[in-house]
Coordinates of C-alpha atoms and ligand atoms in Angstrom, one line a residue:
M1 CA 10.6 -8.6 3.9
S2 CA 7.3 -6.8 3.5
P3 CA 7.5 -4.4 6.7
L4 CA 3.8 -4.9 6.9
N5 CA 3.7 -8.8 7.5
M6 CA 6.4 -7.6 10.1
K7 CA 4.2 -5.4 11.5
K8 CA 1.5 -8.2 11.5
A9 CA 3.5 -10.7 13.3
F10 CA 4.6 -8.1 15.7
S11 CA 0.9 -7.6 16.3
M12 CA 0.1 -11.0 16.9
S13 CA 3.2 -11.6 19.7
R14 CA 1.2 -9.1 21.8
L15 CA -1.8 -10.1 21.5
L16 CA -1.5 -14.0 21.9
P17 CA 0.3 -15.8 24.4
V18 CA 3.5 -17.3 23.9
V19 CA 2.9 -20.2 22.6
M20 CA 1.4 -17.9 19.6
T21 CA 4.6 -15.8 19.2
A22 CA 6.2 -18.3 17.5
V23 CA 4.8 -18.1 13.8
T24 CA 5.7 -20.4 11.3
M25 CA 7.5 -18.9 8.6
S26 CA 8.6 -19.6 5.4
L27 CA 11.9 -17.8 3.5
T28 CA 13.2 -19.3 0.1
A29 CA 16.7 -17.0 0.4
A30 CA 17.1 -17.4 4.5
A31 CA 20.3 -15.8 5.2
H32 CA 22.0 -17.6 8.4
A33 CA 24.6 -15.7 11.0
A34 CA 27.8 -17.3 12.9
A35 CA 30.1 -16.2 14.9
P36 CA 32.9 -14.8 12.5
G37 CA 35.6 -13.2 12.8
I38 CA 39.5 -13.3 11.8
T39 CA 42.4 -15.7 13.3
G40 CA 45.2 -14.7 15.3
P41 CA 46.9 -15.2 17.4
S42 CA 48.9 -12.0 15.2
F43 CA 46.8 -9.4 14.0
N44 CA 47.4 -5.6 12.3
L45 CA 44.7 -3.3 12.7
T46 CA 43.8 -0.1 11.7
A47 CA 41.5 2.5 13.1
Q48 CA 40.1 4.7 10.1
P49 CA 36.6 6.3 8.8
A50 CA 34.4 5.4 6.5
Y51 CA 30.6 5.6 6.1
I52 CA 28.3 3.1 7.6
S53 CA 25.1 2.5 6.5
Q54 CA 21.4 2.7 7.6
P55 CA 18.4 0.8 6.6
D56 CA 16.4 4.7 6.0
G57 CA 19.5 5.0 3.3
Q58 CA 21.6 7.2 5.6
F59 CA 25.7 6.8 5.4
I60 CA 26.8 8.0 8.8
Y61 CA 30.3 9.5 8.8
S62 CA 32.0 6.9 11.4
W63 CA 35.4 5.4 12.7
G64 CA 36.0 1.7 12.9
Y65 CA 38.6 -0.8 13.7
G66 CA 39.8 -3.1 10.6
C67 CA 42.5 -4.8 9.0
D68 CA 45.5 -3.4 7.7
P69 CA 45.7 -4.0 3.8
N70 CA 49.4 -4.5 3.8
S71 CA 49.5 -7.2 6.4
P72 CA 45.7 -8.9 5.4
P73 CA 44.6 -11.6 8.4
S74 CA 46.4 -15.1 8.6
G75 CA 43.0 -16.3 8.5
Y76 CA 39.1 -16.6 8.8
A77 CA 36.9 -18.8 11.0
P78 CA 34.4 -20.4 11.0
A79 CA 36.1 -22.2 7.7
A80 CA 33.1 -23.0 6.3
I81 CA 32.0 -19.6 5.7
S82 CA 34.0 -19.1 2.5
N83 CA 32.7 -14.9 1.3
T84 CA 35.0 -13.5 3.9
F85 CA 36.6 -9.9 3.5
C86 CA 38.5 -7.8 5.9
K87 CA 38.5 -4.1 5.1
S88 CA 40.4 -1.6 6.4
M89 CA 37.7 0.0 8.4
Q90 CA 34.4 -1.7 9.3
V91 CA 31.8 -1.7 12.8
P92 CA 32.3 -3.8 15.0
G93 CA 35.9 -4.2 14.4
P94 CA 37.3 -7.7 13.1
T95 CA 36.1 -10.3 16.0
L96 CA 39.5 -11.4 16.8
I97 CA 39.5 -15.7 17.4
V98 CA 42.1 -16.9 19.7
T99 CA 43.3 -20.0 21.3
E100 CA 43.6 -20.1 25.3
G101 CA 47.1 -20.1 26.1
Q102 CA 48.7 -18.0 22.8
T103 CA 51.0 -15.1 23.1
V104 CA 48.4 -12.7 21.2
T105 CA 49.9 -9.2 19.6
V106 CA 48.0 -7.1 18.0
K107 CA 49.3 -4.0 16.5
L108 CA 47.0 -0.8 15.5
T109 CA 47.9 1.9 12.7
N110 CA 46.1 5.3 13.8
N111 CA 44.8 6.3 10.3
L112 CA 41.9 8.5 12.1
P113 CA 42.4 11.9 10.6
P114 CA 44.9 13.7 12.1
A115 CA 42.6 15.9 14.3
A116 CA 41.1 12.8 15.3
G117 CA 44.2 12.9 17.6
N118 CA 45.8 9.4 19.3
T119 CA 43.8 6.2 19.6
S120 CA 44.1 2.6 21.5
I121 CA 42.6 -0.7 22.2
L122 CA 41.8 -1.7 25.8
F123 CA 41.6 -5.6 26.3
P124 CA 39.8 -5.4 29.6
G125 CA 40.2 -9.3 31.5
F126 CA 44.0 -9.2 29.8
V127 CA 47.2 -8.6 31.3
L128 CA 49.6 -6.4 28.8
Q129 CA 53.4 -6.9 28.5
P130 CA 55.3 -3.9 28.8
F131 CA 54.8 -1.7 25.3
T132 CA 58.0 -1.1 23.1
D133 CA 56.0 1.3 20.7
G134 CA 53.2 3.9 20.8
T135 CA 53.1 6.8 23.5
P136 CA 51.7 6.8 27.0
G137 CA 48.1 7.6 27.6
L138 CA 45.8 8.1 29.8
L139 CA 43.8 4.5 30.0
T140 CA 46.8 2.1 28.3
Q141 CA 49.3 3.2 25.2
E142 CA 47.9 5.1 22.6
A143 CA 49.3 5.2 18.9
A144 CA 49.6 8.8 17.6
P145 CA 48.4 9.7 14.4
S146 CA 49.6 8.2 11.3
G147 CA 51.6 6.2 14.0
T148 CA 51.3 2.3 15.4
V149 CA 50.8 0.6 19.0
T150 CA 51.3 -2.8 19.9
Y151 CA 49.4 -4.9 22.3
T152 CA 50.6 -8.1 23.6
F153 CA 49.1 -10.4 25.9
T154 CA 48.2 -14.3 26.9
A155 CA 45.2 -15.5 26.6
S156 CA 45.1 -16.7 29.9
S157 CA 41.3 -17.4 29.9
P158 CA 38.4 -18.9 27.6
G159 CA 35.4 -16.8 27.0
T160 CA 34.1 -14.0 25.2
R161 CA 35.1 -10.3 25.9
A162 CA 35.2 -6.4 24.0
Y163 CA 37.9 -4.4 22.8
Y164 CA 37.5 -0.9 22.1
S165 CA 39.0 2.7 22.3
G166 CA 40.8 3.4 25.4
T167 CA 40.9 7.3 24.3
Q168 CA 38.2 9.9 24.1
G169 CA 35.9 6.9 24.7
D170 CA 32.6 8.8 24.8
L171 CA 33.8 10.4 21.1
Q172 CA 35.8 7.1 19.8
V173 CA 33.4 4.4 21.0
E174 CA 30.6 6.2 20.0
M175 CA 31.9 6.7 16.5
G176 CA 32.6 3.0 16.4
L177 CA 35.9 1.6 17.5
Y178 CA 34.4 -1.5 19.3
G179 CA 35.0 -5.1 18.6
A180 CA 35.0 -8.7 21.0
I181 CA 37.5 -10.9 21.2
I182 CA 37.1 -15.2 21.1
V183 CA 39.2 -17.1 23.3
L184 CA 38.6 -20.6 22.8
P185 CA 39.4 -23.3 25.2
A186 CA 42.9 -25.3 24.9
N187 CA 41.1 -28.3 25.9
V188 CA 37.9 -30.3 24.5
P189 CA 35.5 -31.5 27.7
S190 CA 35.1 -35.3 26.0
A191 CA 31.4 -34.7 26.9
C192 CA 31.3 -32.2 23.9
T193 CA 32.3 -35.3 21.5
S194 CA 29.7 -38.2 23.2
G195 CA 26.5 -38.8 24.4
L196 CA 24.1 -35.8 22.7
A197 CA 26.9 -34.0 22.0
A198 CA 27.4 -36.3 19.6
K199 CA 23.8 -37.1 18.2
N200 CA 23.5 -34.1 17.9
L201 CA 26.3 -33.9 15.1
Q202 CA 25.4 -36.9 13.8
A203 CA 22.1 -35.3 13.2
E204 CA 23.6 -32.5 10.8
A205 CA 25.8 -35.1 9.1
T206 CA 22.6 -37.1 8.3
W207 CA 20.9 -33.7 6.5
G208 CA 24.6 -32.7 5.0
E209 CA 24.5 -29.7 7.2
S210 CA 28.1 -28.2 8.3
D211 CA 29.5 -27.6 11.3
F212 CA 30.1 -23.6 11.9
R213 CA 31.3 -23.2 15.3
L214 CA 34.3 -22.3 16.3
A215 CA 34.6 -25.1 19.0
K216 CA 32.9 -27.3 20.8
A217 CA 32.8 -25.8 24.2
A218 CA 32.9 -22.7 25.5
Y219 CA 35.1 -23.3 28.4
D220 CA 37.3 -25.9 30.1
H221 CA 34.3 -27.6 31.3
P222 CA 31.6 -30.2 30.5
K223 CA 28.8 -28.1 31.2
T224 CA 29.8 -25.3 28.1
C225 CA 29.4 -28.0 25.3
Y226 CA 27.3 -26.0 22.1
D227 CA 26.3 -27.0 19.2
R228 CA 25.4 -23.7 17.7
E229 CA 26.7 -20.6 18.0
Y230 CA 26.1 -16.7 18.0
L231 CA 27.6 -13.6 18.6
F232 CA 25.3 -10.0 19.5
Q233 CA 26.8 -6.8 19.9
F234 CA 24.6 -4.3 21.0
S235 CA 25.3 0.0 20.6
E236 CA 23.3 2.8 19.5
M237 CA 24.6 5.7 17.7
D238 CA 23.4 9.8 17.7
P239 CA 24.1 10.5 14.3
G240 CA 24.4 14.1 15.5
I241 CA 27.5 12.9 17.4
H242 CA 28.8 11.9 14.0
R243 CA 28.4 15.4 11.9
Q244 CA 29.9 17.3 14.2
A245 CA 33.3 14.7 13.9
E246 CA 32.3 14.7 10.1
E247 CA 32.7 18.6 9.5
Q248 CA 34.9 19.0 11.9
V249 CA 37.4 16.7 10.7
I250 CA 36.1 18.0 7.3
A251 CA 37.1 22.0 8.1
K252 CA 40.9 21.1 9.8
G253 CA 41.5 19.0 6.5
N254 CA 44.5 17.7 6.8
C255 CA 46.0 19.5 9.6
T256 CA 49.4 18.7 11.7
A257 CA 48.8 16.6 14.0
G258 CA 49.3 17.9 17.6
A259 CA 49.7 21.5 16.5
P260 CA 47.5 24.2 17.9
G261 CA 44.1 23.7 16.6
C262 CA 44.4 20.1 14.6
S263 CA 41.9 18.7 17.3
L264 CA 38.1 18.0 17.3
N265 CA 35.9 19.3 19.5
V266 CA 32.8 17.6 19.6
A267 CA 30.1 17.8 21.9
T268 CA 29.1 13.9 23.2
E269 CA 26.0 15.4 25.3
P270 CA 23.4 15.9 25.1
Y271 CA 22.6 11.9 23.6
V272 CA 20.1 11.5 21.5
P273 CA 20.7 8.2 19.6
A274 CA 18.7 7.2 16.7
Y275 CA 20.5 4.4 14.9
F276 CA 20.0 1.0 17.9
M277 CA 21.9 -2.1 16.1
I278 CA 23.0 -5.2 16.9
N279 CA 26.6 -5.8 15.3
G280 CA 26.6 -2.5 13.7
R281 CA 23.5 -3.3 11.1
S282 CA 19.6 -2.2 11.9
M283 CA 17.4 -4.5 11.2
P284 CA 16.2 -5.9 8.6
D285 CA 19.8 -5.0 7.4
D286 CA 20.7 -7.4 10.4
M287 CA 19.2 -10.0 8.6
D288 CA 21.0 -9.9 5.4
P289 CA 24.2 -12.5 5.5
N290 CA 27.3 -12.0 6.7
Y291 CA 29.9 -10.2 4.5
A292 CA 26.6 -9.4 2.2
T293 CA 29.0 -6.4 -0.3
Q294 CA 26.0 -4.2 0.3
Y295 CA 27.6 -3.5 3.8
P296 CA 31.2 -3.4 3.1
H297 CA 32.1 -1.7 6.4
Q298 CA 29.5 -3.8 8.2
P299 CA 30.3 -7.5 7.6
Y300 CA 28.2 -9.5 10.3
N301 CA 24.6 -10.1 10.7
G302 CA 22.1 -11.0 13.3
N303 CA 20.1 -14.1 11.9
P304 CA 20.0 -17.0 14.2
H305 CA 18.6 -20.0 13.2
M306 CA 19.1 -23.3 15.0
H307 CA 17.1 -27.0 15.0
P308 CA 15.2 -28.3 18.0
G309 CA 17.3 -29.3 21.1
E310 CA 20.3 -27.7 19.8
L311 CA 22.6 -26.1 22.6
T312 CA 22.8 -22.4 21.3
L313 CA 26.1 -20.5 22.8
L314 CA 25.0 -16.9 22.5
R315 CA 27.8 -14.3 23.1
I316 CA 26.0 -11.2 24.0
I317 CA 28.7 -7.6 24.3
G318 CA 27.5 -4.3 25.1
Q319 CA 29.4 -2.0 23.0
G320 CA 27.6 1.1 23.7
R321 CA 27.1 4.0 25.9
W322 CA 23.8 2.8 26.9
Q323 CA 21.9 -0.7 28.7
H324 CA 20.0 -2.7 26.1
P325 CA 17.4 -5.1 27.4
F326 CA 17.9 -8.0 24.9
H327 CA 15.2 -10.4 25.3
E328 CA 15.4 -13.8 23.4
H329 CA 11.7 -15.3 22.5
A330 CA 11.2 -18.8 22.8
N331 CA 13.0 -19.9 26.2
H332 CA 15.0 -18.6 29.1
T333 CA 18.9 -17.9 28.4
R334 CA 21.2 -19.9 30.8
V335 CA 24.2 -17.2 31.5
L336 CA 27.1 -19.6 31.4
A337 CA 29.9 -16.7 32.4
R338 CA 30.7 -12.5 32.4
D339 CA 33.4 -11.4 31.1
G340 CA 35.0 -14.3 30.7
N341 CA 34.5 -15.9 33.9
L342 CA 32.7 -19.1 33.9
I343 CA 30.2 -18.8 36.6
L344 CA 30.2 -22.2 39.1
S345 CA 28.5 -23.3 42.6
Q346 CA 30.4 -22.8 45.2
T347 CA 30.2 -26.0 46.3
D348 CA 29.9 -28.2 43.3
P349 CA 32.2 -27.4 40.8
N350 CA 30.6 -29.6 38.4
S351 CA 27.4 -27.4 38.4
L352 CA 26.6 -23.9 36.6
A353 CA 25.5 -21.4 38.7
G354 CA 24.4 -18.5 36.2
P355 CA 21.5 -17.3 36.4
V356 CA 18.7 -18.3 33.8
L357 CA 17.3 -15.0 32.4
F358 CA 14.4 -13.7 30.8
T359 CA 16.1 -10.8 29.1
T360 CA 20.2 -10.7 28.6
T361 CA 20.5 -6.8 29.6
T362 CA 23.9 -5.7 27.8
T363 CA 26.0 -3.4 29.7
P364 CA 28.7 -1.0 28.1
G365 CA 31.4 -2.8 27.8
Q366 CA 30.5 -6.0 29.7
A367 CA 30.2 -9.3 27.9
M368 CA 28.3 -12.7 29.0
D369 CA 28.1 -15.9 27.5
G370 CA 25.2 -18.1 27.7
I371 CA 22.9 -21.0 26.4
F372 CA 20.0 -20.9 24.4
Y373 CA 17.7 -23.8 23.2
W374 CA 14.2 -25.1 22.1
T375 CA 12.6 -28.3 22.2
G376 CA 9.0 -27.3 22.4
K377 CA 8.8 -28.3 25.7
G378 CA 5.8 -27.4 27.3
L379 CA 3.4 -25.6 24.1
N380 CA 1.3 -28.4 25.2
W381 CA 0.3 -29.7 21.5
D382 CA 2.3 -31.6 18.8
A383 CA 4.6 -28.9 17.3
Y384 CA 5.4 -31.0 14.2
G385 CA 1.5 -31.9 13.7
H386 CA 1.7 -35.2 14.3
N387 CA -1.6 -37.4 13.6
P388 CA -2.1 -41.0 13.4
G389 CA -5.3 -40.3 11.0
S390 CA -3.1 -39.2 8.7
T391 CA -1.8 -40.7 5.2
D392 CA 0.8 -38.4 5.5
P393 CA 4.2 -41.1 6.9
L394 CA 5.9 -38.0 8.2
A395 CA 2.3 -37.3 10.1
T396 CA 2.6 -40.9 11.7
L397 CA 6.8 -40.6 13.1
P398 CA 6.9 -42.4 16.7
C399 CA 8.2 -40.5 19.3
V400 CA 10.2 -42.7 21.9
S401 CA 11.2 -40.7 25.2
D402 CA 14.8 -40.8 26.2
A403 CA 14.8 -40.1 30.2
N404 CA 14.5 -36.5 30.0
G405 CA 11.1 -36.9 27.9
Y406 CA 12.8 -36.4 24.9
N407 CA 12.8 -38.1 21.2
T408 CA 16.5 -38.9 21.0
G409 CA 17.1 -42.3 20.1
T410 CA 17.0 -42.0 16.2
P411 CA 19.3 -38.6 15.2
T412 CA 18.3 -39.4 11.4
A413 CA 15.1 -38.5 12.5
V414 CA 13.2 -36.2 10.9
N415 CA 11.3 -35.4 14.6
Y416 CA 14.3 -35.9 16.5
Y417 CA 14.4 -34.3 19.9
E418 CA 10.8 -33.5 20.1
W419 CA 8.8 -33.8 23.2
C420 CA 7.1 -37.0 23.8
Q421 CA 4.4 -35.6 26.2
D422 CA 2.7 -33.6 23.3
H423 CA 3.3 -35.7 20.2
N424 CA 0.0 -36.3 18.6
K425 CA -1.3 -34.1 20.6
P426 CA -4.0 -31.3 18.8
M427 CA -3.7 -27.7 19.6
Q428 CA -7.0 -28.3 21.1
A429 CA -7.1 -30.4 24.2
T430 CA -10.8 -31.1 23.5
P431 CA -12.2 -31.2 20.2
L432 CA -14.2 -28.1 18.8
G433 CA -16.4 -27.7 16.3
D434 CA -15.3 -29.4 13.4
V435 CA -11.7 -29.9 14.8
P436 CA -12.0 -33.7 16.3
A437 CA -9.6 -34.6 18.6
G438 CA -5.8 -35.3 17.9
G439 CA -6.9 -33.8 14.2
P440 CA -6.0 -30.8 12.8
I441 CA -6.2 -27.4 14.1
T442 CA -8.5 -24.5 12.1
L443 CA -6.4 -21.9 11.7
P444 CA -7.5 -17.9 12.3
D445 CA -9.5 -16.3 9.9
P446 CA -6.9 -14.7 7.3
N447 CA -8.5 -11.2 7.8
L448 CA -6.5 -11.4 11.0
F449 CA -3.0 -13.1 10.3
A450 CA -1.5 -12.0 6.8
N451 CA 0.4 -14.8 5.3
G452 CA 3.5 -14.3 3.9
P453 CA 7.4 -14.0 5.0
W454 CA 6.6 -14.6 8.8
F455 CA 3.6 -16.7 9.2
G456 CA 3.5 -19.6 6.4
G457 CA -0.2 -19.9 7.6
S458 CA 0.1 -23.2 9.8
P459 CA 1.2 -23.6 12.8
Y460 CA 3.5 -26.7 13.0
L461 CA 7.2 -27.5 11.9
G462 CA 8.7 -29.4 9.7
P463 CA 8.0 -30.7 6.1
N464 CA 4.5 -31.4 4.8
A465 CA 3.2 -30.2 8.3
T466 CA 2.4 -27.2 6.8
V467 CA -0.5 -28.3 4.1
R468 CA -1.9 -30.3 7.3
A469 CA -3.6 -27.5 8.4
V470 CA -6.9 -27.0 7.8
G471 CA -8.0 -23.0 6.7
F472 CA -11.4 -22.0 8.1
T473 CA -12.4 -22.7 4.7
G474 CA -11.7 -26.1 5.8
T475 CA -9.0 -26.6 2.7
T476 CA -5.5 -26.7 3.1
P477 CA -3.4 -24.4 2.6
P478 CA -5.4 -21.5 4.2
S479 CA -4.4 -19.0 1.9
G480 CA -2.7 -20.7 -1.3
T481 CA 0.5 -18.4 -0.6
V482 CA 3.8 -19.6 -1.6
A483 CA 4.3 -19.3 2.1
N484 CA 2.4 -22.5 2.4
S485 CA 4.8 -24.3 0.4
P486 CA 5.6 -27.9 2.3
T487 CA 9.2 -27.8 0.5
S488 CA 10.1 -24.2 1.9
E489 CA 11.3 -23.4 5.3
A490 CA 8.6 -24.2 7.7
G491 CA 10.3 -22.8 10.8
F492 CA 8.8 -21.0 13.8
A493 CA 10.5 -17.7 14.0
Y494 CA 10.7 -15.3 17.3
M495 CA 11.5 -11.6 17.7
W496 CA 15.0 -11.3 19.5
H497 CA 14.8 -7.6 20.3
S498 CA 15.9 -4.7 22.4
H499 CA 13.1 -4.7 25.5
N500 CA 13.0 -1.5 24.8
E501 CA 10.6 -0.5 22.2
R502 CA 11.8 2.6 21.3
E503 CA 14.7 0.7 20.4
I504 CA 13.6 -1.5 17.9
T505 CA 12.7 1.3 15.2
T506 CA 15.6 3.1 13.1
N507 CA 15.3 6.9 13.3
N508 CA 11.7 6.8 15.0
I509 CA 10.6 4.4 12.2
F510 CA 9.0 0.8 13.2
P511 CA 10.3 -1.8 12.9
G512 CA 13.9 -1.3 12.6
G513 CA 16.7 -1.0 14.9
M514 CA 17.8 -3.5 17.6
L515 CA 15.7 -6.8 16.3
M516 CA 16.3 -9.8 14.8
M517 CA 13.8 -12.9 14.0
M518 CA 15.4 -16.2 15.8
L519 CA 14.4 -19.0 13.2
V520 CA 13.7 -22.3 14.8
D521 CA 14.2 -24.8 11.9
S522 CA 13.2 -28.4 10.8
R523 CA 16.0 -31.0 11.5
E524 CA 15.9 -31.7 7.9
F525 CA 16.4 -27.7 6.8
V526 CA 19.9 -27.3 6.6
I527 CA 21.6 -24.3 8.0
D528 CA 23.9 -23.0 6.0
E529 CA 25.6 -20.3 7.6
S530 CA 27.7 -19.4 4.9
N531 CA 24.9 -17.5 2.8
Ligands
CU601 CU1 10.2 -9.8 23.9

């Protein structure tokens, strides 16, 4: 994408109220996301060096967990993603996907340079069984250089948790030794296969969309059903630390592990991170596909998409040394759980009690699960641009309110889950100038808004809606750009980012860093997380 257009979208979000932080977008080759990983319950991991890439062209010497090439993973999930791989080093490490109740074994082989010494993995939240190999360390059992250690534990409860090095964490976690483990609930609450959950699935099937979920619920609880999911791991990186490690590893060469002098002495303070990453990538790299071949050691992206009304499970982990104020634009996030602990009301176990947060600040080592959704409720105008006077049949679709005010009676409809109170309502409450009540709006002067990948020139969602917008010249499409094509994605783009805006840079260049765009896609647009 053009950074210039990105920048225009940014200025707009700063200047205009919440409604207009949504920009109608069009992308022909949209890359999506999910919560991809490898399936267990037995895993053979390595800890190994490699170079990870940054959008400023730098390749940073890093350490990461990966898959042992001699014992590849037993499988990948979700099944609908087929172009998978797991190299012997990646950042973050492979997402480990298991099911509640399983006995999990993780055998770790230490392929770090001998001077790096021992390494290990901590699995906070799980009770480990006695060790049968490895060597004792300060926090857990460790693998000596070229050695192994095996961790065994029961996946005792569902949820998202972090795993990371328990050896010299100030250096090893900084170098990239961290990842996520997702425990899926053993049982699916019936609420997740009936009612609205079933209708949402029917809507998905209507348009030929695959199911990219790892499960139907995040926990063994009917209030944790979800329709879509994403995993976001936030971390930052100080390239000065990585450079020191690289130089010392080269200087020590293939020294004998444990021999005098065969060690690193890397200063991890002062800490001056220059890269701020989501799932190991900085924007815009995080918007490229999962398993994109240009990032062999950074396979996971950050590129959320959703349809109106879908309950989207956000799995969020703080992996670095700093807190990062992750801001999800377009709605608040209902926190379900922290570190796999479902937060329920003390007096009513049927009710969630987690906070509804504007910003889900990440904390190093902490994981949280939350539910996010977008419906357009509260916009006070018809997001679809319905217009009873139009000759376009899609512009005159009905909206039949359910008990909650949404159009959920017909899952096959393009405007399934429309907020009916605003149906047919123009952007202006009263006629303005040449804009008739109930008619199309007049768009901003294109000299103020750059149409392009992130602003399609229309404020409307869905097929044909984009061409019903009228430009200041009185014609449509307002600028005649390809971005206004009625057959393209025509969704709403919201920036999801670190609200410490120093962190939406890459090596001090804006935009970059901890930034992604969440796309609300009209119901008929097929969200294909496999590319
Ligand atoms: Cu924000």
